[in-house]
Coordinates of C-alpha atoms in Angstrom, one line a residue:
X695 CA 0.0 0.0 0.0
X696 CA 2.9 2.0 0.5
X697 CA 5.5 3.7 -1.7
X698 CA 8.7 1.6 -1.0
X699 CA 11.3 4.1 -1.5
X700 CA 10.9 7.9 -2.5
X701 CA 11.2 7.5 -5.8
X702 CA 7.7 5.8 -5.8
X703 CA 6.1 9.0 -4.8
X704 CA 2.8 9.9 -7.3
X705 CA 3.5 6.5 -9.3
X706 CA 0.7 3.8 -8.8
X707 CA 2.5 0.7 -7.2
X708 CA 2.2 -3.1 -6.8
X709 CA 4.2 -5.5 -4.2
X710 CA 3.5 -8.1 -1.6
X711 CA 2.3 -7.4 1.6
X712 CA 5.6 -9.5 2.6
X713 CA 8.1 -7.6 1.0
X714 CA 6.4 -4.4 2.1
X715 CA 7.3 -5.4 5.8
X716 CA 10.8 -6.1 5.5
X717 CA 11.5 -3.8 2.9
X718 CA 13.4 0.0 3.7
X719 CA 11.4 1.6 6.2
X720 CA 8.9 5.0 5.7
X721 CA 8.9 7.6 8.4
X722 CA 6.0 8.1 9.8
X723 CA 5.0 9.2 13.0
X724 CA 3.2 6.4 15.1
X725 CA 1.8 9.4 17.6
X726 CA -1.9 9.6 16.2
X727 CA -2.5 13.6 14.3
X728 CA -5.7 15.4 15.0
X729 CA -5.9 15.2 11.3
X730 CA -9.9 14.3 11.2
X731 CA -11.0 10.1 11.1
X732 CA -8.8 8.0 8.2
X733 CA -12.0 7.2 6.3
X734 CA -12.1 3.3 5.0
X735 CA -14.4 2.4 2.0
X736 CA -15.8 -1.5 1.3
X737 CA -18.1 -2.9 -0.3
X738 CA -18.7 -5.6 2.6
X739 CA -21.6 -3.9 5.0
X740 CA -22.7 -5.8 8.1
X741 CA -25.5 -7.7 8.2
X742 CA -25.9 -6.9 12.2
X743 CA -24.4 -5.5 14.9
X744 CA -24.9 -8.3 17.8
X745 CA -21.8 -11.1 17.6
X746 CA -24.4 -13.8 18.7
X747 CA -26.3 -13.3 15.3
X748 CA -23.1 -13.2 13.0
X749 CA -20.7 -15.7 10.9
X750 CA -20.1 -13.6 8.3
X751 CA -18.4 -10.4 7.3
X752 CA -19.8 -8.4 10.2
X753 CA -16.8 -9.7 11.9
X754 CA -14.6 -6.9 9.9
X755 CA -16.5 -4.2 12.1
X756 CA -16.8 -6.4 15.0
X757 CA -12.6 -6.6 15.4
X758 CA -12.1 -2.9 16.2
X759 CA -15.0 -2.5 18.5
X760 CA -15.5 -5.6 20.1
X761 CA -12.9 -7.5 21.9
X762 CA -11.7 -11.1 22.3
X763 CA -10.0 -13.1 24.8
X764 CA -7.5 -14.2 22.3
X765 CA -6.7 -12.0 19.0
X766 CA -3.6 -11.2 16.5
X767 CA -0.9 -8.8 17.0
X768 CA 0.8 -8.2 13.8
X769 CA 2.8 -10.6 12.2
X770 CA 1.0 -13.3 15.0
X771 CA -0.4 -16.2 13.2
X772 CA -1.4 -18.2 16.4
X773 CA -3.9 -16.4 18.8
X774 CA -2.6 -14.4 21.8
X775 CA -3.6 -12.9 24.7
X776 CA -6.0 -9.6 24.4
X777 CA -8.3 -9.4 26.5
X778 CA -7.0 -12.2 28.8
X779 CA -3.6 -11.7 30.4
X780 CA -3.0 -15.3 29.3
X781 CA -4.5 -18.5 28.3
X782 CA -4.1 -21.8 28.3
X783 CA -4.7 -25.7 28.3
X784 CA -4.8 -26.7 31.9
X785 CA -4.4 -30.6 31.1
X786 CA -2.9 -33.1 29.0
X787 CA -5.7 -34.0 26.6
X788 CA -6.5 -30.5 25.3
X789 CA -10.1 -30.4 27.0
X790 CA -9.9 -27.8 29.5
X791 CA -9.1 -24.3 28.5
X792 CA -8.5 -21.7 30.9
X793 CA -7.8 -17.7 30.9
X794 CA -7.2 -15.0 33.4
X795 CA -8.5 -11.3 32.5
X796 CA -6.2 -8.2 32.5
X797 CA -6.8 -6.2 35.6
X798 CA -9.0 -3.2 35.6
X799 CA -11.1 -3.9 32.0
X800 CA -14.3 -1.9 31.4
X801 CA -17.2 -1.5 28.6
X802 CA -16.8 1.5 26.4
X803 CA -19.5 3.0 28.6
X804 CA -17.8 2.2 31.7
X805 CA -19.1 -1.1 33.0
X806 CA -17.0 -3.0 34.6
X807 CA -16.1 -6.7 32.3
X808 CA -15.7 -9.2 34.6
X809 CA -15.0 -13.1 33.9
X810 CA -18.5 -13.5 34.2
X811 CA -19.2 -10.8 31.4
X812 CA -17.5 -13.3 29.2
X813 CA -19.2 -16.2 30.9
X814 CA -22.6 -14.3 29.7
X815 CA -21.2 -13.2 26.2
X816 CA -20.5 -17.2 25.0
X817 CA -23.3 -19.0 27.0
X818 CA -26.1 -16.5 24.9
X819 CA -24.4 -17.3 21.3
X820 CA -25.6 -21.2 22.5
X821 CA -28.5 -20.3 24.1
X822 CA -30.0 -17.6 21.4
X823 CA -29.0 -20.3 18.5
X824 CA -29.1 -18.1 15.4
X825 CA -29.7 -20.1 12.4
X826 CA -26.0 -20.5 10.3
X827 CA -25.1 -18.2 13.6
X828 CA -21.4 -18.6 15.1
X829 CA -23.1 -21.0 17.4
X830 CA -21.4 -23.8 15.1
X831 CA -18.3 -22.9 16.2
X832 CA -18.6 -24.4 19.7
X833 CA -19.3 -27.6 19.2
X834 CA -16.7 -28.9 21.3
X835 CA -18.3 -26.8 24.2
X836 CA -19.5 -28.3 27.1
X837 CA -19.8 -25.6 29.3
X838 CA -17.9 -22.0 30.9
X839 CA -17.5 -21.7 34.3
X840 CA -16.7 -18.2 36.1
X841 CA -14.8 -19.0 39.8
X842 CA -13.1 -15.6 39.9
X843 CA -13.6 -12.3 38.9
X844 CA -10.7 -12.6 36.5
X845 CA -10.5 -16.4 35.9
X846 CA -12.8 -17.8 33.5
X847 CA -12.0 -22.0 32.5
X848 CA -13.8 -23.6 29.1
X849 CA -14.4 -27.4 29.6
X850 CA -14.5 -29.5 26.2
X851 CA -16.8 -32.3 25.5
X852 CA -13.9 -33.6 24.0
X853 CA -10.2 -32.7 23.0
X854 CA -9.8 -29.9 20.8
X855 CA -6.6 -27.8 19.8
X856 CA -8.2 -25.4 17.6
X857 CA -10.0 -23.8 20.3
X858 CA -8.0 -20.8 21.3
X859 CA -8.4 -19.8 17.5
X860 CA -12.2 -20.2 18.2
X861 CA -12.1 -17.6 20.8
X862 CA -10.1 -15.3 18.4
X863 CA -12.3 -15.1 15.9
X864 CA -14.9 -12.3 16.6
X865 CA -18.0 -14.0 17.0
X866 CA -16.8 -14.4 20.8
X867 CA -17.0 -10.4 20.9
X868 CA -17.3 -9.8 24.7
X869 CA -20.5 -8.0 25.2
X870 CA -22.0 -6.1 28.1
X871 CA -24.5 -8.0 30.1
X872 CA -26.9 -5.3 30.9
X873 CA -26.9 -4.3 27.5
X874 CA -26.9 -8.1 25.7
X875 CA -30.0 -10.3 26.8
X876 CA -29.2 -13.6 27.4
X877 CA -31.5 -15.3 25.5
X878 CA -32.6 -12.8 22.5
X879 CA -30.3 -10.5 20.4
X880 CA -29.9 -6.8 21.2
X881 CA -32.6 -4.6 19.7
X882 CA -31.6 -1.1 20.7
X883 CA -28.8 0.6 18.2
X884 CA -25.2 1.1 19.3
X885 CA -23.2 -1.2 20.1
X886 CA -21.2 -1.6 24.1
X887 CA -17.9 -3.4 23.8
X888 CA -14.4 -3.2 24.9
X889 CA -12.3 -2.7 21.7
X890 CA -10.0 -0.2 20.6
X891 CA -12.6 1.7 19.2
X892 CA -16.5 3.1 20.5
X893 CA -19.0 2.8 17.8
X894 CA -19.9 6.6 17.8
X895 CA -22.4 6.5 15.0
X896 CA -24.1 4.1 12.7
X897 CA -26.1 3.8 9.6
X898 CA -26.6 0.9 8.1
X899 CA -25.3 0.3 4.9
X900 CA -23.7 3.9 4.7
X901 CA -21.3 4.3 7.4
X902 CA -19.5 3.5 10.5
X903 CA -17.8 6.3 12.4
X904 CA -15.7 4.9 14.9
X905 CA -13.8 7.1 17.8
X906 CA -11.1 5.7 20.6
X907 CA -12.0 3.9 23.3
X908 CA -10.7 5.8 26.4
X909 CA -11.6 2.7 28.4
X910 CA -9.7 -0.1 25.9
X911 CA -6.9 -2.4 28.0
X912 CA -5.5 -4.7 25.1
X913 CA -2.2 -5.1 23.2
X914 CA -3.7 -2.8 20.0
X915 CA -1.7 0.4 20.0
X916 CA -4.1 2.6 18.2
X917 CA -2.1 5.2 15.1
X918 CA -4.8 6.9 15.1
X919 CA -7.7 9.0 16.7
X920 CA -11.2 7.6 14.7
X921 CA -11.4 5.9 11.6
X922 CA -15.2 6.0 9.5
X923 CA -16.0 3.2 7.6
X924 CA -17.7 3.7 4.4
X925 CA -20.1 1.1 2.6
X926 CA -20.6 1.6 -1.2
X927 CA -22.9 -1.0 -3.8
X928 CA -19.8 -1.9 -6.1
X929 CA -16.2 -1.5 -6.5
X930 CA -16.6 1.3 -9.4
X931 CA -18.4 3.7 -6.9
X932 CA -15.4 2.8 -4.0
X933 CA -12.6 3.2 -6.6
X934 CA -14.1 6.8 -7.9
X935 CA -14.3 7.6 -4.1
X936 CA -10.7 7.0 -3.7
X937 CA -10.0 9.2 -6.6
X938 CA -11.8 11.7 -5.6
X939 CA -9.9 12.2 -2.1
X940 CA -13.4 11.1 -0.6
X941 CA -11.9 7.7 1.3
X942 CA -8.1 7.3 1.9
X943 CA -8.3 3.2 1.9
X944 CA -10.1 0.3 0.2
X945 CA -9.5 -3.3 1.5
X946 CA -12.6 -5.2 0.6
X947 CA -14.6 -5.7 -2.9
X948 CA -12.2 -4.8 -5.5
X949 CA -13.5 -5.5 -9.1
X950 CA -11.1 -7.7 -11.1
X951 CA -11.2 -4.4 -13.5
X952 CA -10.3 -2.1 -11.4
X953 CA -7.3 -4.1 -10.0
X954 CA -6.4 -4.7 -13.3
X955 CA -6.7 -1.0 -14.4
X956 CA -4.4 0.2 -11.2
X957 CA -1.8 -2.3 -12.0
X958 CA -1.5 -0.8 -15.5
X959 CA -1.2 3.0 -13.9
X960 CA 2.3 3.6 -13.8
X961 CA 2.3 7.4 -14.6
X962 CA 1.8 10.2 -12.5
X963 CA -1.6 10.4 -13.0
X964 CA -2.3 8.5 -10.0
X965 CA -1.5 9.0 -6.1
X966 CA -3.0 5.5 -5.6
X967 CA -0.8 2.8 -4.6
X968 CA -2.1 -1.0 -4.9
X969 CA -0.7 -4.0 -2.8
X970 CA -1.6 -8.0 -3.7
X971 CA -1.0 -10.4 -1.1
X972 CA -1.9 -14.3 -0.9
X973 CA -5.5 -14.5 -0.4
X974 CA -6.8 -17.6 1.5
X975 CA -10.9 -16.2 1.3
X976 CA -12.7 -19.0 -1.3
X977 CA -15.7 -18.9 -3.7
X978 CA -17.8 -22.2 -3.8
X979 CA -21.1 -23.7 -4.6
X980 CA -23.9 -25.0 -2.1
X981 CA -25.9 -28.0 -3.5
X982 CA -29.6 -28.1 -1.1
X983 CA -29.8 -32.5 -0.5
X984 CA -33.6 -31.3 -0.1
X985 CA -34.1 -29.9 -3.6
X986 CA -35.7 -33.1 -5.7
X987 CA -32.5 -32.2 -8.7
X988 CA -30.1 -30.8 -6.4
X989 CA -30.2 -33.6 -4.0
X990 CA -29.1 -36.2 -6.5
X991 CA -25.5 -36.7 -6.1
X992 CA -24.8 -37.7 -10.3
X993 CA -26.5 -34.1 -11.1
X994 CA -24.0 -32.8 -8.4
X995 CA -21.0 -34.8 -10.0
X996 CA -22.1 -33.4 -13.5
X997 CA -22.1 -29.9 -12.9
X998 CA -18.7 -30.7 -11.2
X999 CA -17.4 -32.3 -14.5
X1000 CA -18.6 -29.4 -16.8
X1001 CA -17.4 -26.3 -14.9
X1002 CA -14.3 -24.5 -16.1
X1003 CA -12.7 -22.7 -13.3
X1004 CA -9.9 -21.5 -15.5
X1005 CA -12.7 -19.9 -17.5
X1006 CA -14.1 -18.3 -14.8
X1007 CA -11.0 -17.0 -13.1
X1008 CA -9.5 -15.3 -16.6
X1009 CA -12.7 -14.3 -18.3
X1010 CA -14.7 -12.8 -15.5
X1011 CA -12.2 -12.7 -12.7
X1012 CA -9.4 -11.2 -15.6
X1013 CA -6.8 -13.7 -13.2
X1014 CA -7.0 -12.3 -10.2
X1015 CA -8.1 -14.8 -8.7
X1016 CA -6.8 -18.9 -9.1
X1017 CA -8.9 -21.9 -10.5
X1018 CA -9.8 -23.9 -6.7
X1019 CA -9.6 -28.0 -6.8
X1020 CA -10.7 -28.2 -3.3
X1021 CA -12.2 -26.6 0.0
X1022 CA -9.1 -26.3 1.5
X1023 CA -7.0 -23.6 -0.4
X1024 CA -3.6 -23.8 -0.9
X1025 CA -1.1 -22.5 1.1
X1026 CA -2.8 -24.4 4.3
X1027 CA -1.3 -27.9 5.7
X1028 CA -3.3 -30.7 4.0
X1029 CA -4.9 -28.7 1.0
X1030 CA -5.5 -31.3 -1.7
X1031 CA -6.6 -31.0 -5.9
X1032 CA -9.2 -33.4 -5.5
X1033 CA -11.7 -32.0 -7.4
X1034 CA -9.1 -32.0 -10.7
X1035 CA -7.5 -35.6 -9.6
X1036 CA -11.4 -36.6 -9.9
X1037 CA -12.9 -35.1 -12.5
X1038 CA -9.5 -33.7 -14.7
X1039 CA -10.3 -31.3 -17.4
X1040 CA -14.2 -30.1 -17.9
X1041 CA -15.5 -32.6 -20.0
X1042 CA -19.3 -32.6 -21.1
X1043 CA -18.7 -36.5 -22.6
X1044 CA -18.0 -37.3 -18.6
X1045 CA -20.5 -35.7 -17.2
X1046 CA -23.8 -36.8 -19.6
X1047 CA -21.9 -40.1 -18.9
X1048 CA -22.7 -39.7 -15.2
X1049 CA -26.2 -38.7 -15.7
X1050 CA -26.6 -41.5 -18.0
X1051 CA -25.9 -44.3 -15.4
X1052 CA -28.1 -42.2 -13.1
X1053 CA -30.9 -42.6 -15.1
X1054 CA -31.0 -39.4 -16.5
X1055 CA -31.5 -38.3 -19.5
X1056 CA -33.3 -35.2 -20.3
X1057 CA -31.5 -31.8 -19.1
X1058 CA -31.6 -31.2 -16.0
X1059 CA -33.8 -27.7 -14.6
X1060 CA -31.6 -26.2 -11.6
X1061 CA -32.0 -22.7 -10.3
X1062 CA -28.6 -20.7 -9.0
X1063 CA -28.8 -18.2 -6.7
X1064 CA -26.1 -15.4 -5.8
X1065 CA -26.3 -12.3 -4.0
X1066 CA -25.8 -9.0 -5.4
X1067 CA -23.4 -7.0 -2.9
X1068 CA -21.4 -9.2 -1.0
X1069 CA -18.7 -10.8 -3.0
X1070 CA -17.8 -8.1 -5.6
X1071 CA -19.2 -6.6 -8.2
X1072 CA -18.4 -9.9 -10.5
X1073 CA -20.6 -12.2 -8.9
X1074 CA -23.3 -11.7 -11.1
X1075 CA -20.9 -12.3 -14.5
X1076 CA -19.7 -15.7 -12.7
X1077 CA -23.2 -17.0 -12.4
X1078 CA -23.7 -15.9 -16.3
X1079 CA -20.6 -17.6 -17.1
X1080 CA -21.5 -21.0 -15.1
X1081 CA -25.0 -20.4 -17.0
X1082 CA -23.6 -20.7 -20.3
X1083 CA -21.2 -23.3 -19.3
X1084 CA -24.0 -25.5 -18.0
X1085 CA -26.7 -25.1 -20.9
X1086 CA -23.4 -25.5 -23.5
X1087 CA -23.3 -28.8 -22.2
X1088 CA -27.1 -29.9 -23.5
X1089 CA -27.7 -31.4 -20.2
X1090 CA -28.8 -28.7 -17.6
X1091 CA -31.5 -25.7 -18.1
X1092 CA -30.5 -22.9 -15.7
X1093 CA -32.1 -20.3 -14.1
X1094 CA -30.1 -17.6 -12.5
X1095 CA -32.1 -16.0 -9.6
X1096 CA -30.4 -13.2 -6.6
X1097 CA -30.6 -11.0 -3.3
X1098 CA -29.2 -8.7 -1.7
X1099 CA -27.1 -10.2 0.7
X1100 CA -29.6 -9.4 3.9
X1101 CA -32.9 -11.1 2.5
X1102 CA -30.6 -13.7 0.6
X1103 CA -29.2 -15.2 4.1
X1104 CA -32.4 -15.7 5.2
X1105 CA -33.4 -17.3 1.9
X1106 CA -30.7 -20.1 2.3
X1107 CA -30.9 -20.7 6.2
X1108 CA -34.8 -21.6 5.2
X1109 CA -33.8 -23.8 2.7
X1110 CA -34.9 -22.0 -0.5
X1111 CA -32.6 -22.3 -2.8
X1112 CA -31.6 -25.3 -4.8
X1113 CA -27.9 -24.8 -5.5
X1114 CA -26.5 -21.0 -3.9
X1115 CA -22.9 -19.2 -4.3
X1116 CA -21.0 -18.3 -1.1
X1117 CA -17.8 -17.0 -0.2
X1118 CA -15.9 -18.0 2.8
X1119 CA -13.1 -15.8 4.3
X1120 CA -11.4 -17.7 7.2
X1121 CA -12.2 -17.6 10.9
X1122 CA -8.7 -18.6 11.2
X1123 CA -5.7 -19.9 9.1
X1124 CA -6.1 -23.9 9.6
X1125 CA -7.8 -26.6 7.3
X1126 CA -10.4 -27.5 10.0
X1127 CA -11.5 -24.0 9.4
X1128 CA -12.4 -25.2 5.7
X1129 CA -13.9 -28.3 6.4
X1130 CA -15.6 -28.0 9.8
X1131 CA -18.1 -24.9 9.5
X1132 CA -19.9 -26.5 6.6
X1133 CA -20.5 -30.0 8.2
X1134 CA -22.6 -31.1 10.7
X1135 CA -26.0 -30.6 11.5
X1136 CA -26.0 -27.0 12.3
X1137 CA -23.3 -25.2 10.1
X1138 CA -22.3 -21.6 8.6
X1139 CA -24.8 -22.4 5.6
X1140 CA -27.7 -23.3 7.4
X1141 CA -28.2 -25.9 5.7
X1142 CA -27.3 -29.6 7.3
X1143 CA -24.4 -31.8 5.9
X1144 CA -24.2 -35.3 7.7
X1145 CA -20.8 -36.2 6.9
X1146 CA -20.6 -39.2 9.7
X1147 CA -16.8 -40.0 8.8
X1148 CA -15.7 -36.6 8.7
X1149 CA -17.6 -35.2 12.1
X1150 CA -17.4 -38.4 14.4
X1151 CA -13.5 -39.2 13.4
X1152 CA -11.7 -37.3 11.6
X1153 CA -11.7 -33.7 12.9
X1154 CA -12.2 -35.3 16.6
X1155 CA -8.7 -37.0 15.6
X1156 CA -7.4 -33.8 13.8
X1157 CA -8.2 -31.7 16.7
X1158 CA -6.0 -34.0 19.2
X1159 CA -2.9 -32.3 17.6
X1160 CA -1.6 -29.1 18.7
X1161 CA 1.0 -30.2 16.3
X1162 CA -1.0 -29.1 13.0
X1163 CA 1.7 -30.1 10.7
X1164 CA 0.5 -33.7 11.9
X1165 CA -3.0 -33.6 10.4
X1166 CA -2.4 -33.7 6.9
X1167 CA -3.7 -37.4 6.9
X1168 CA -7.0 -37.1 8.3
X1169 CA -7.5 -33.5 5.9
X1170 CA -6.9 -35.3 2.6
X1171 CA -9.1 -38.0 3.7
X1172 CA -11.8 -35.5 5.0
X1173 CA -11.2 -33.3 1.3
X1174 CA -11.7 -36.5 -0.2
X1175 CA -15.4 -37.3 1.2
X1176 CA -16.0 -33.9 -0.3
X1177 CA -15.5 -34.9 -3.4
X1178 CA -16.9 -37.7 -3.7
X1179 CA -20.3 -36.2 -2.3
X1180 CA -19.9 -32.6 -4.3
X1181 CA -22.5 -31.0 -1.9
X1182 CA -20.2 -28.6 -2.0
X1183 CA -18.4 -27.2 -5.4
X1184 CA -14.9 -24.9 -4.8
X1185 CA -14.7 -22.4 -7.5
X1186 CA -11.9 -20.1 -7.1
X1187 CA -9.3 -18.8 -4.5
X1188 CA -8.8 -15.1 -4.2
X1189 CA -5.8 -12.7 -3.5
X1190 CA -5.8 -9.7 -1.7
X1191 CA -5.9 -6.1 -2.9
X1192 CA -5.8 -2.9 -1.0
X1193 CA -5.5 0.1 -2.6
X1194 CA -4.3 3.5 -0.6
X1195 CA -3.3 7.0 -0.6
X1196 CA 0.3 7.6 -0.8
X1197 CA -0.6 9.4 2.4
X1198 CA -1.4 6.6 4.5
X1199 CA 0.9 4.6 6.4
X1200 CA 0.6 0.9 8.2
X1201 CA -1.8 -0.7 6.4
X1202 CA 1.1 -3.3 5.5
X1203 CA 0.5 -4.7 8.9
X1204 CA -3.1 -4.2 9.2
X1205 CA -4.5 -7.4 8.4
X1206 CA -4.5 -10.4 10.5
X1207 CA -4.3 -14.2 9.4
X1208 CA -7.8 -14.0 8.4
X1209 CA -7.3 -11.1 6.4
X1210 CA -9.6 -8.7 8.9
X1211 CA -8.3 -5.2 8.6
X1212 CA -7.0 -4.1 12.2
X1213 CA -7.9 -0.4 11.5
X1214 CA -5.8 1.1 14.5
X1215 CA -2.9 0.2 12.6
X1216 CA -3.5 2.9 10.0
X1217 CA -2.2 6.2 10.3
X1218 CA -1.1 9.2 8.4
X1219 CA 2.4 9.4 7.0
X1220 CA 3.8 12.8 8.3
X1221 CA 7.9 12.8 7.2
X1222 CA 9.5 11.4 4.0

């Protein structure tokens, strides 16, 4: 995001986020100036302000005024301590999980938050049970216990090494009690949490304005006085923005266009600077087991065998994105090309072959659903492409149908929608992360997967090994079952893209392993 020497100055530029941080150095001063709020534009809005309610991209908001036991300083890629002085396992089999609290923490309107504050804030994420809710994340839960102000213990219903990145993630946002109802989500506006930041104002869709937290304990060491988030419909209208001086930073929603257009800027026309970095976030298909098409594993195969994910990435994504073989992308211990080991090239010959031995031989009517603001201003020329690659084949009639993002959540939770495109940006940087929210009865989808071998064994097994380098194994094996049953279809693997002002420093080290931007890392450059 930034220049990377002074020659640089005025001239669009493009690096890794790697070489960036240990690259020559930019002076800047890390003393925040009363320069007005560094002003952030996406195209990722939440979908609610209450962390019980939300696995989804609410989480970006939810870093910077919420806070977590466990979180990310920069350059961390295992959890540490935040709101907790320290954490944890307090035996041998990984199944009891225990924290003490800094001394002296408090709500950004002055409560006190206590061990049981934190007791309160996981038991109602259970006990509220939001459909495709972050509830699915504690399913090695068996209960939190509070015996001291400061000390608060996690017991397992069975051994699980990936739990300190559960309580990272910020769906376990610490939440005021007497502002958080146990057992219903928080109607009234605002938000009350201990993060670096207060949630000054809000309006949904539009903006975020975000000011310090006087009464914020943690290791975040804010650059900066307030940062406003800014929500725009598409990545043209968030590009324009940060031409026009109107927003200093985009991190979120890029088109494949645009990117493409500010790698090609090399004059002096521009005071934009764009950084790429590995991107672990991953677009896939859903396939509903309910829908009377859908729920036919052959038609599942089928569309497997026909789609061209090297179409897709270079036509509509213009390669800025990479063709995905699996749910696991690569980069991660135990990512796998299963679905290309299976199914090799696109082949239509394969696929009316599959349908054949099914029993099927007319084409096949599905319906694909995608929502229209939530994974980039593309998302609607994918589901065109997949359109015409399906009907190509003679064997499937499609019907493209979409949402916005709000009404389209609901639509899939209730089971509406025979075969529906979602993205997945990590909780945290391990394969269960890939495999495990979309299993199970209750899952990030909302819609049940029954995978016996890979919920009753293999992630049990997986999660027995701090060690994660020794779970390749049972991940392949796991990746595998996946395949075979194509419920769910990978499509592509994304990278990142931010694009800056030359004025703004420390967005290099701004986002954590699962690519959430920390904004108190951003500040504004003040010496060359």
């Amino acid at each position: 995001m930034f220049k990377r020497n002074r020659c640089l100055r005025r001239v669009a530029a493009i690096a890794s986020i790697s070489s960036l941080v240990t690259g020559c150095g930019i002076l800047s001063s890390d003393t925040p100036e009363d320069e007005g709020p560094i002003v952030v534009g996406t195209t990722s809005s939440p979908s609610t302000l209450d962390p019980a309610a939300s696995w989804d991209s609410s989480w970006e908001l939810f870093r910077n005024i919420y806070q977590t036991l466990l979180s990310y300083p920069v350059g961390a890629t295992t959890p540490q301590p935040d709101a907790a002085e320290s954490c944890e396992f307090s035996d041998a089999s990984n199944q009891v999980f225990r924290c003490e609290l800094r001394e002296g923490l408090k709500f950004s309107n002055g409560d006190e938050l206590d061990a049981k504050a934190v007791k309160h804030s996981i038991d109602r994420i259970r006990e509220i049970n939001v459909n495709g809710g972050p509830a699915g994340l504690l399913g090695s839960l068996e209960r939190v216990q509070a015996p001291t102000d400061r000390e608060v213990v996690f017991y397992l219903n069975k051994p699980d090494a990936t739990f300190p990145f559960v309580l990272a993630t910020p769906a376990m946002s610490i939440v005021a009690p007497d502002a958080y109802p146990a057992g219903s989500l928080r109607e009234e506006g605002g938000v009350v949490g201990s993060g670096p930041y207060a949630l000054e104002s809000y309006e949904e869709g539009e903006r975020a304005e975000l000011v310090r937290n006087e009464h914020y304990k943690g290791f975040a060491e804010r650059r900066n006085n307030a940062v406003t988030v800014r929500y725009f419909q598409d990545s043209a209208a968030v590009v324009k923005a940060l031409r026009d001086e109107q927003i200093d930073l985009t991190y979120r929603g890029l088109a494949a266009g645009d990117v493409v257009d500010l790698q090609g800027r090399t004059s002096k026309e521009e005071e934009i600077q764009l950084v790429e970095g590995t991107g672990t976030d991953i677009n896939y298909l859903v396939f509903n087991p309910k829908d009377p098409w859908a729920g036919k594993k052959a038609v599942r195969q089928a569309v497997a065998q026909i789609i061209d994910r090297a179409a897709i990435a270079h036509k509509v994504y213009k390669d800025t994105v990479d063709p995905l073989y699996s749910m696991v992308p690569k980069g991660l211990t135990g990512h796998t090309t299963g679905f290309f080991d299976d199914y090799g090239d696109p082949s239509v010959a394969k696929a009316r072959q599959i349908l054949t031995d099914a029993g099927i031989t007319e084409p096949v009517p599905l319906t694909l659903w995608y929502t229209t603001d939530r994974y980039g201003s593309e998302t609607a020329l994918e589901f065109k492409e997949l359109e015409r690659q399906l009907e190509a084949s003679g064997l499937f009639e499609i019907t493209l149908k979409s949402r916005p993002w709000k009404t389209y959540v609901e639509g899939y939770q209730k089971g509406e929608y025979p075969v529906f495109g979602r993205g997945w940006f990590p909780d945290f940087p391990d394969a269960d992360n890939f495999i495990a929210p979309f299993v199970g009865k209750q899952n990030a989808l909302g819609t049940p997967y029954e995978a016996g071998r890979i919920t009753t064994d293999l992630l049990p097994s997986s999660r027995r090994e701090s060690d994660r380098g020794n779970v390749v194994k049972q991940f392949e094996e796991a990746q595998q079952i996946l395949v075979d049953d194509a419920r769910l279809v990978p499509l592509w693997q994304g990278r990142q893209y931010v694009a800056a002002s030359r004025d703004i420093s420390g967005a290099e080290r701004a986002l954590d392993p699962s690519t959430i931007m920390m904004m108190w890392e951003l500040s504004r450059k003040t010496s060359w």
